[in-house]
């Protein structure tokens, strides 16, 4: 299936700690990338969750751009891989697929497989970054936490997405 990677986000620090009313910490640099390096089992090179044991099943988040409020910057959602053209939340584990779906993305440098795990629930910071009401509007549509199964490269632009039934 043809999709579009509309944003790739690598955040070296967690800028959203504390109370949303206090505002975020300043990021040390830009978070949007045209290309990212993916490492199997580890995540996106340079991201704050890369190779963190506590995030082994949540090394990165894939998000559906179509759920954003009109005119919202997809980078503001601070999800690592933002796609257009596929309902990403359907990949998360369910009763029918308790381990979550295995899917691949190929943006021209070869397919990279991912194991989807749990849904990525939005937080109150969404109202700060995307606008008032975003937190409530994104409940159940906050993306899916994944772990990469392959090393590879992803680029912003057209990509092929394939959902598989097993990691092999």
PDB file of C-alpha atoms in Angstrom, residues 74-159:
ATOM      1  CA  UNK A  74       2.665  17.106  12.164  1.00  0.00           C
ATOM      2  CA  UNK A  75       5.997  17.667  13.949  1.00  0.00           C
ATOM      3  CA  UNK A  76       4.122  19.279  16.859  1.00  0.00           C
ATOM      4  CA  UNK A  77       2.591  15.900  17.753  1.00  0.00           C
ATOM      5  CA  UNK A  78       6.162  14.793  18.601  1.00  0.00           C
ATOM      6  CA  UNK A  79       5.579  11.297  17.272  1.00  0.00           C
ATOM      7  CA  UNK A  80       8.582   9.759  15.515  1.00  0.00           C
ATOM      8  CA  UNK A  81       7.077   8.614  12.217  1.00  0.00           C
ATOM      9  CA  UNK A  82       4.022  10.471  10.932  1.00  0.00           C
ATOM     10  CA  UNK A  83       2.212   8.779   8.047  1.00  0.00           C
ATOM     11  CA  UNK A  84      -0.611   9.817   5.753  1.00  0.00           C
ATOM     12  CA  UNK A  85      -2.715   7.190   4.003  1.00  0.00           C
ATOM     13  CA  UNK A  86      -3.107   4.457   6.627  1.00  0.00           C
ATOM     14  CA  UNK A  87      -5.016   4.119   9.916  1.00  0.00           C
ATOM     15  CA  UNK A  88      -1.957   3.518  12.102  1.00  0.00           C
ATOM     16  CA  UNK A  89      -3.906   2.808  15.289  1.00  0.00           C
ATOM     17  CA  UNK A  90      -5.169  -0.457  13.763  1.00  0.00           C
ATOM     18  CA  UNK A  91      -1.634  -1.876  14.135  1.00  0.00           C
ATOM     19  CA  UNK A  92      -1.657  -1.904  17.959  1.00  0.00           C
ATOM     20  CA  UNK A  93      -2.086  -5.167  19.801  1.00  0.00           C
ATOM     21  CA  UNK A  94      -5.644  -6.343  20.290  1.00  0.00           C
ATOM     22  CA  UNK A  95      -7.379  -9.408  21.643  1.00  0.00           C
ATOM     23  CA  UNK A  96      -7.254 -10.887  18.135  1.00  0.00           C
ATOM     24  CA  UNK A  97      -3.577  -9.982  17.609  1.00  0.00           C
ATOM     25  CA  UNK A  98      -2.128  -9.917  21.158  1.00  0.00           C
ATOM     26  CA  UNK A  99       1.441  -9.291  20.007  1.00  0.00           C
ATOM     27  CA  UNK A 100       0.505  -6.432  17.654  1.00  0.00           C
ATOM     28  CA  UNK A 101       1.010  -6.301  13.907  1.00  0.00           C
ATOM     29  CA  UNK A 102       4.313  -6.563  12.097  1.00  0.00           C
ATOM     30  CA  UNK A 103       4.604  -4.025   9.298  1.00  0.00           C
ATOM     31  CA  UNK A 104       7.264  -2.631   7.022  1.00  0.00           C
ATOM     32  CA  UNK A 105       7.971   0.774   5.537  1.00  0.00           C
ATOM     33  CA  UNK A 106      10.093   1.313   2.448  1.00  0.00           C
ATOM     34  CA  UNK A 107      10.799   4.904   1.471  1.00  0.00           C
ATOM     35  CA  UNK A 108      13.349   3.977  -1.179  1.00  0.00           C
ATOM     36  CA  UNK A 109      16.298   2.659   0.838  1.00  0.00           C
ATOM     37  CA  UNK A 110      14.847  -0.795   1.479  1.00  0.00           C
ATOM     38  CA  UNK A 111      12.099  -2.121   3.719  1.00  0.00           C
ATOM     39  CA  UNK A 112      12.354  -1.677   7.484  1.00  0.00           C
ATOM     40  CA  UNK A 113      10.128  -3.947   9.583  1.00  0.00           C
ATOM     41  CA  UNK A 114       8.490  -2.903  12.852  1.00  0.00           C
ATOM     42  CA  UNK A 115       6.646  -4.801  15.569  1.00  0.00           C
ATOM     43  CA  UNK A 116       3.667  -2.789  16.798  1.00  0.00           C
ATOM     44  CA  UNK A 117       2.868  -3.056  20.481  1.00  0.00           C
ATOM     45  CA  UNK A 118       0.656  -0.828  22.610  1.00  0.00           C
ATOM     46  CA  UNK A 119      -1.299   2.291  21.715  1.00  0.00           C
ATOM     47  CA  UNK A 120       0.444   5.617  22.354  1.00  0.00           C
ATOM     48  CA  UNK A 121      -1.954   7.531  24.527  1.00  0.00           C
ATOM     49  CA  UNK A 122      -1.940  11.325  24.164  1.00  0.00           C
ATOM     50  CA  UNK A 123      -1.133  13.523  27.131  1.00  0.00           C
ATOM     51  CA  UNK A 124      -2.261  16.972  28.256  1.00  0.00           C
ATOM     52  CA  UNK A 125       0.755  18.484  26.459  1.00  0.00           C
ATOM     53  CA  UNK A 126      -1.127  17.925  23.178  1.00  0.00           C
ATOM     54  CA  UNK A 127      -3.314  20.916  24.092  1.00  0.00           C
ATOM     55  CA  UNK A 128      -0.143  23.024  24.324  1.00  0.00           C
ATOM     56  CA  UNK A 129       1.584  21.789  21.160  1.00  0.00           C
ATOM     57  CA  UNK A 130      -1.432  21.247  18.876  1.00  0.00           C
ATOM     58  CA  UNK A 131      -4.108  23.506  20.347  1.00  0.00           C
ATOM     59  CA  UNK A 132      -6.907  23.427  22.867  1.00  0.00           C
ATOM     60  CA  UNK A 133      -8.991  20.254  22.674  1.00  0.00           C
ATOM     61  CA  UNK A 134      -6.312  18.137  20.972  1.00  0.00           C
ATOM     62  CA  UNK A 135      -5.746  15.961  24.037  1.00  0.00           C
ATOM     63  CA  UNK A 136      -9.383  14.879  24.135  1.00  0.00           C
ATOM     64  CA  UNK A 137      -9.675  14.612  20.333  1.00  0.00           C
ATOM     65  CA  UNK A 138      -6.657  12.275  20.082  1.00  0.00           C
ATOM     66  CA  UNK A 139      -7.813   9.747  22.685  1.00  0.00           C
ATOM     67  CA  UNK A 140      -7.710   6.353  21.017  1.00  0.00           C
ATOM     68  CA  UNK A 141      -5.897   7.885  18.029  1.00  0.00           C
ATOM     69  CA  UNK A 142      -2.494   8.763  19.492  1.00  0.00           C
ATOM     70  CA  UNK A 143      -0.494   6.320  17.389  1.00  0.00           C
ATOM     71  CA  UNK A 144       1.207   3.056  18.238  1.00  0.00           C
ATOM     72  CA  UNK A 145       4.428   2.254  20.106  1.00  0.00           C
ATOM     73  CA  UNK A 146       6.756   0.031  18.086  1.00  0.00           C
ATOM     74  CA  UNK A 147      10.146  -1.584  18.037  1.00  0.00           C
ATOM     75  CA  UNK A 148      12.157  -1.822  14.807  1.00  0.00           C
ATOM     76  CA  UNK A 149      13.075  -5.321  13.684  1.00  0.00           C
ATOM     77  CA  UNK A 150      15.637  -4.227  11.066  1.00  0.00           C
ATOM     78  CA  UNK A 151      18.347  -1.641  10.588  1.00  0.00           C
ATOM     79  CA  UNK A 152      17.589   0.815   7.819  1.00  0.00           C
ATOM     80  CA  UNK A 153      16.852   4.337   6.689  1.00  0.00           C
ATOM     81  CA  UNK A 154      13.534   6.148   6.331  1.00  0.00           C
ATOM     82  CA  UNK A 155      12.983   9.342   4.361  1.00  0.00           C
ATOM     83  CA  UNK A 156      10.166  11.862   4.212  1.00  0.00           C
ATOM     84  CA  UNK A 157       8.037  11.336   1.105  1.00  0.00           C
ATOM     85  CA  UNK A 158       6.253   8.460  -0.616  1.00  0.00           C
ATOM     86  CA  UNK A 159       6.677   5.021   0.939  1.00  0.00           C
TER      87      UNK A 159
END
